[in-house]
CSV table of C-alpha atoms in Angstrom, one decimal:
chain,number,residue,atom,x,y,z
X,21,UNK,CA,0.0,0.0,0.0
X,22,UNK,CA,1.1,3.4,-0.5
X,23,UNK,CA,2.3,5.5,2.6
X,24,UNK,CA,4.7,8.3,3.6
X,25,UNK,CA,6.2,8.4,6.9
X,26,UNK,CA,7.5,11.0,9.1
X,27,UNK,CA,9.8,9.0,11.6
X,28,UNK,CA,9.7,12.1,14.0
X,29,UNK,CA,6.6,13.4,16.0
X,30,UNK,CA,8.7,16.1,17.9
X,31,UNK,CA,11.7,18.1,17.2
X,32,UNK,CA,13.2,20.7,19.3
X,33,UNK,CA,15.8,22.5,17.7
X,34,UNK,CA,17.9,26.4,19.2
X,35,UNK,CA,17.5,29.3,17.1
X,36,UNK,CA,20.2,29.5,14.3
X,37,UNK,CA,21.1,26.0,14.7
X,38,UNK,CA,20.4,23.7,11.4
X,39,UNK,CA,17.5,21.5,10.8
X,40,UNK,CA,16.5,18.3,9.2
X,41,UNK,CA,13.1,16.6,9.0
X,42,UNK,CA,12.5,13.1,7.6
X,43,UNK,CA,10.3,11.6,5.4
X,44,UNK,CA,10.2,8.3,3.7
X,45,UNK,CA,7.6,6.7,1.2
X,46,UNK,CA,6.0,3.6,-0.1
X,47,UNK,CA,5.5,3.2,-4.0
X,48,UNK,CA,6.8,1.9,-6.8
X,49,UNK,CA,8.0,4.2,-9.2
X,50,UNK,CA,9.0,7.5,-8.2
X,51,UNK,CA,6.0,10.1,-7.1
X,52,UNK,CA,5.5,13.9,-6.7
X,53,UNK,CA,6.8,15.1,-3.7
X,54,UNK,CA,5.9,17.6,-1.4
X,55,UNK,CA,6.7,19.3,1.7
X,56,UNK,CA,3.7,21.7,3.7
X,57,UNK,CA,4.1,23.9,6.9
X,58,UNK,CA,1.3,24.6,8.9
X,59,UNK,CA,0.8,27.3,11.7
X,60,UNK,CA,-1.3,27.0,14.4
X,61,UNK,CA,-4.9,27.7,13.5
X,62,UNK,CA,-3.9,28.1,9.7
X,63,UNK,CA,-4.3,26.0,6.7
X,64,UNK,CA,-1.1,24.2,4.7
X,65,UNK,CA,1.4,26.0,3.1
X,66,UNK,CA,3.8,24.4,0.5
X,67,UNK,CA,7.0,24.9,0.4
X,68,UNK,CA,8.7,23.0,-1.8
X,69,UNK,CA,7.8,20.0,-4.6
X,70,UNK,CA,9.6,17.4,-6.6
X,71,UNK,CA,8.6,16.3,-10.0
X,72,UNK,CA,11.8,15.6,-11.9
X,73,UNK,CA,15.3,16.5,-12.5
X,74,UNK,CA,18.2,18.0,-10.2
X,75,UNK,CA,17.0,16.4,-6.6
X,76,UNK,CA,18.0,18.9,-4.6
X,77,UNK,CA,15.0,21.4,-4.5
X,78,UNK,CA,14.9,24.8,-3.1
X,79,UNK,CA,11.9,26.0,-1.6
X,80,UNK,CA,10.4,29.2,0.3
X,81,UNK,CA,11.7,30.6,3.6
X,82,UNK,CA,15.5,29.3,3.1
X,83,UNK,CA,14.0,25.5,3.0
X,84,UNK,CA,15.2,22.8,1.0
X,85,UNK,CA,15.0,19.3,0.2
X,86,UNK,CA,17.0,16.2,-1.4
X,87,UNK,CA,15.0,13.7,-3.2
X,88,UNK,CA,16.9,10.3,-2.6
X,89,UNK,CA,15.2,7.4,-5.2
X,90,UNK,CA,17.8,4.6,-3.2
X,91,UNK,CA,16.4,5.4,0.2
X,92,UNK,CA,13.0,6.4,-0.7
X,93,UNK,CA,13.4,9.9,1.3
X,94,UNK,CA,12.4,13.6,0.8
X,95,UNK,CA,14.3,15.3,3.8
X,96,UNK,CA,13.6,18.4,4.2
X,97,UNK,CA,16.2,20.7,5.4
X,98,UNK,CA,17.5,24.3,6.8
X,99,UNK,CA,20.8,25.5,7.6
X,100,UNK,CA,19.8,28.1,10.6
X,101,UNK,CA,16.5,28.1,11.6
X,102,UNK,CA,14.4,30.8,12.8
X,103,UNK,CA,11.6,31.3,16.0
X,104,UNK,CA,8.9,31.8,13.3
X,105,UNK,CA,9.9,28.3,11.7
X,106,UNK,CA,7.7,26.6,15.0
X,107,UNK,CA,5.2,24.9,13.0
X,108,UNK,CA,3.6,21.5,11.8
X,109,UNK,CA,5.3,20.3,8.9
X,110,UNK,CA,3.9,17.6,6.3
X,111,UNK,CA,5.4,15.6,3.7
X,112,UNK,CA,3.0,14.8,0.7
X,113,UNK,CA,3.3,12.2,-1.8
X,114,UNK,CA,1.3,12.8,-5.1
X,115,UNK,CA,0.8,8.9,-6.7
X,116,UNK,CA,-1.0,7.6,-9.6
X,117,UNK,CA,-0.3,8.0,-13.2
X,118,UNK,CA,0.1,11.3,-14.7
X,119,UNK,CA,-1.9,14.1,-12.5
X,120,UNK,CA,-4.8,12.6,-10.6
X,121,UNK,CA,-4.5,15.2,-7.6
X,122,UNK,CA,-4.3,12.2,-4.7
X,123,UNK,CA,-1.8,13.3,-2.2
X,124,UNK,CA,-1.3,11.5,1.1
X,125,UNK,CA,0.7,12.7,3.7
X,126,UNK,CA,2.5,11.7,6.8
X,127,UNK,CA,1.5,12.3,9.8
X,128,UNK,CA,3.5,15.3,10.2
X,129,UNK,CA,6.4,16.8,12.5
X,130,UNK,CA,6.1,19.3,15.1
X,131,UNK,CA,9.1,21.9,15.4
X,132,UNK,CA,9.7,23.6,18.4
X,133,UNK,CA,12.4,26.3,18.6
X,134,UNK,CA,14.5,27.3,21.5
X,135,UNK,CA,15.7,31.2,22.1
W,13,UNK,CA,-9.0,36.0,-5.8
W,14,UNK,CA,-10.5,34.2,-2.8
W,15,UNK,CA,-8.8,30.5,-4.1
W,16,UNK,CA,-10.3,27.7,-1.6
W,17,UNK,CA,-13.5,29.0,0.8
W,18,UNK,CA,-14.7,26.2,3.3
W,19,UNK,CA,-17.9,27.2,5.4
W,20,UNK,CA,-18.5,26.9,8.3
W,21,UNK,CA,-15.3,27.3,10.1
W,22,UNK,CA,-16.7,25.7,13.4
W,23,UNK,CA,-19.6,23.6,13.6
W,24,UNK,CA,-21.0,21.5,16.7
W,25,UNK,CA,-23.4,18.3,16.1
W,26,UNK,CA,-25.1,16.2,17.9
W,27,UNK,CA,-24.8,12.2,17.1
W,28,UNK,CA,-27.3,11.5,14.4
W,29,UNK,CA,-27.1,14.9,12.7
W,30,UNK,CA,-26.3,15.6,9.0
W,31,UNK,CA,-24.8,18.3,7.7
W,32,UNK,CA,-22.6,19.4,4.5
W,33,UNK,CA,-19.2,21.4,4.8
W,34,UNK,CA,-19.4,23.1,1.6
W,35,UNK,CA,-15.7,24.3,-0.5
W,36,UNK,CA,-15.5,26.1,-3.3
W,37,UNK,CA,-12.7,27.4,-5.1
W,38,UNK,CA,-12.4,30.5,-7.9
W,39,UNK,CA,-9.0,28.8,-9.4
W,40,UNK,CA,-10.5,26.8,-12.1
W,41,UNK,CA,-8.8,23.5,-10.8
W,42,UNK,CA,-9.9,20.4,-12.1
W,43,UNK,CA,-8.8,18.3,-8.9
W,44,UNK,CA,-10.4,18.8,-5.5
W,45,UNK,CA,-10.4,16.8,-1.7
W,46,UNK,CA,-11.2,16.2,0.8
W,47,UNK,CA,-9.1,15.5,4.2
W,48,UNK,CA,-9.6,15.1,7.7
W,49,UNK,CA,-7.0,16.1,10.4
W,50,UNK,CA,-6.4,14.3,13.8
W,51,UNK,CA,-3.4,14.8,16.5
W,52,UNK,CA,-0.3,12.9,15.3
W,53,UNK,CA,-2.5,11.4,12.3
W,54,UNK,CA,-1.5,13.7,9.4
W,55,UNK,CA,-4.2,14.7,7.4
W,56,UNK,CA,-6.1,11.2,5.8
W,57,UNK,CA,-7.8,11.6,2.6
W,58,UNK,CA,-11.4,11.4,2.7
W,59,UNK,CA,-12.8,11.6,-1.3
W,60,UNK,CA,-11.6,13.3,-4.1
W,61,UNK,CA,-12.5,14.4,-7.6
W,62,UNK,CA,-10.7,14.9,-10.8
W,63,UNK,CA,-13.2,16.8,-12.2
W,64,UNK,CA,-16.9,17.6,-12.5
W,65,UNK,CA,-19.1,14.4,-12.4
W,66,UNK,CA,-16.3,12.3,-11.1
W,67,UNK,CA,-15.6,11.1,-7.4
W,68,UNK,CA,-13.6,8.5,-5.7
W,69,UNK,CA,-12.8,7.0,-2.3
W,70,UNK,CA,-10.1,8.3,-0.2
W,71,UNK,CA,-8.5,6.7,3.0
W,72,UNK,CA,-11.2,6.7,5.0
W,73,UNK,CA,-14.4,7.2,3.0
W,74,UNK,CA,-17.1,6.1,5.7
W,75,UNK,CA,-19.5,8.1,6.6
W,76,UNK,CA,-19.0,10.7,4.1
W,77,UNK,CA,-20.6,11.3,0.9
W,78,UNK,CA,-19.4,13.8,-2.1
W,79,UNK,CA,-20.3,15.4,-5.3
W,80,UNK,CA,-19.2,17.7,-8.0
W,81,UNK,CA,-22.0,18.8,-10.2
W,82,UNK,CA,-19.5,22.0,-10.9
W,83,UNK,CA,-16.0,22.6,-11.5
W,84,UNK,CA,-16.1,25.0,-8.6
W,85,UNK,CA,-18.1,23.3,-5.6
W,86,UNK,CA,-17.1,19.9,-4.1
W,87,UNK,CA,-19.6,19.7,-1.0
W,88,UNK,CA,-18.5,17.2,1.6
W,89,UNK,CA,-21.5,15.6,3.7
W,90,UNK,CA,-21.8,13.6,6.9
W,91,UNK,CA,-24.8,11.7,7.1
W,92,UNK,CA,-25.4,10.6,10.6
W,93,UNK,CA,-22.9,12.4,12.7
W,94,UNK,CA,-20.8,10.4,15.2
W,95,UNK,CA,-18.5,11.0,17.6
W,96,UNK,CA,-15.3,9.9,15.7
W,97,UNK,CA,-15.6,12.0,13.1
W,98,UNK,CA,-15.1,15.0,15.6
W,99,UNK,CA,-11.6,16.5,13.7
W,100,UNK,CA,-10.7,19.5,11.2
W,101,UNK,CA,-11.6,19.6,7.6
W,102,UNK,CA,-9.6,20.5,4.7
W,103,UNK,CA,-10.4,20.9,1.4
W,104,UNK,CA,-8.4,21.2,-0.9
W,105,UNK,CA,-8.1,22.7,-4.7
W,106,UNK,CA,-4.9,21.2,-6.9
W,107,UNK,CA,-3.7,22.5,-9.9
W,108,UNK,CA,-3.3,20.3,-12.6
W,109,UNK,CA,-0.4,21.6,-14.0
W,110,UNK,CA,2.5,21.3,-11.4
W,111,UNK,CA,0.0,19.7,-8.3
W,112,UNK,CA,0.8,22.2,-6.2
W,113,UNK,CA,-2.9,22.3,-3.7
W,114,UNK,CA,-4.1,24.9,-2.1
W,115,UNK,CA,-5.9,24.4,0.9
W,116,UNK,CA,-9.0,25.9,2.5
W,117,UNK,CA,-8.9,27.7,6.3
W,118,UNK,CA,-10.1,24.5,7.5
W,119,UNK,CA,-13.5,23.5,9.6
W,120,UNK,CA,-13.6,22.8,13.2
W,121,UNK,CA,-16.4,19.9,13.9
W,122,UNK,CA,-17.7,18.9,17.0
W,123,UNK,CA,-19.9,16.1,17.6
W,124,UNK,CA,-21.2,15.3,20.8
């Protein structure tokens, strides 16, 4: 069955250090992929998506992410993060052939930053 | 440009109730869903639609019922309200060309 997991409920990270969430995926041939942020209170937010191409994607707010086909990962990552980064972030995984607009998501991350 | 406008944005119930959480969206987006959000459950797809007249089953499809008579609206109904299905509601609009979504404000349910 298809799936996406995010290995980490929690993450507590200081201000201006770097950060790194995970996400892995079930499915056989390679999907869309898609990172979301979400505020408290707000709807999701992309940030970043992977279709094709160079692996390494560069998103909004000084996020990226590295697509990795061996290890079935989309780890999302920024070098120094910021007090307004606190948020819930999702991976999405777009499957089906061509475009049929099914995403499923893990089950998200919490970030939490320190002063 | 509104893009994705869910109504109500907090609803309570009482077990047994039915009611529809309606979305529309101003984007001209073929694809539309439907998800549910619970704590440290992601957001599970409920139905979707890739495009007017045409529906299928998400996730976790139970208890929900969908249309799309129009390429804008993509009503989402409960029929007999129960307990479990007290979460927040998502709908979403995707655009067909890169499948980037954009997502309502969400709805708070309640049922009791």
């Amino acid at each position: 069955a298809q799936s996406v997991t995010q290995p980490d409920i929690h993450i507590t990270v200081s201000e201006g250090a770097s950060l790194e969430l995970r996400c892995n995926y079930s499915y056989g041939a390679t999907p869309y992929l898609f990172w979301y942020v979400q505020s408290p209170g707000q709807g999701l937010q992309l940030l970043l998506k992977y279709f094709s191409g160079d692996t390494l994607v560069q998103g909004i707010k000084g996020f990226e992410a590295e697509f990795k086909r061996s290890q079935s990962s989309f780890n999302l990552r920024k070098p120094s993060v910021h007090w307004s980064d606190a948020a819930e972030y999702f991976c999405a995984v777009g499957f089906g052939s061509g475009n049929t607009g099914k995403l499923i998501f893990g089950q998200g991350t919490t970030l939490q930053v320190k002063p | 440009n509104a893009g994705v406008t869910q109504t109500p944005k907090f609803q309570v119930l009482k077990t047994g109730q039915s009611m529809t959480l309606q979305c529309a969206q101003d984007m001209n987006h073929e694809y539309m869903s439907w998800y549910r959000q619970d704590p440290g459950m992601g957001l599970r797809l409920i139905h979707y639609s890739v495009g007017a007249g045409i529906t299928d089953q998400g996730e976790v499809p139970n208890g929900y019922n969908v249309s799309r008579s129009t390429t804008e609206d993509f009503p989402l109904r409960l029929l007999s309200a129960a307990p479990s299905q007290t979460s927040v509601y998502f709908c979403a609009s995707i655009d067909g060309l890169n499948t980037e979504a954009f997502f309502g404000q969400g709805t708070r349910l309640t049922v009791v």
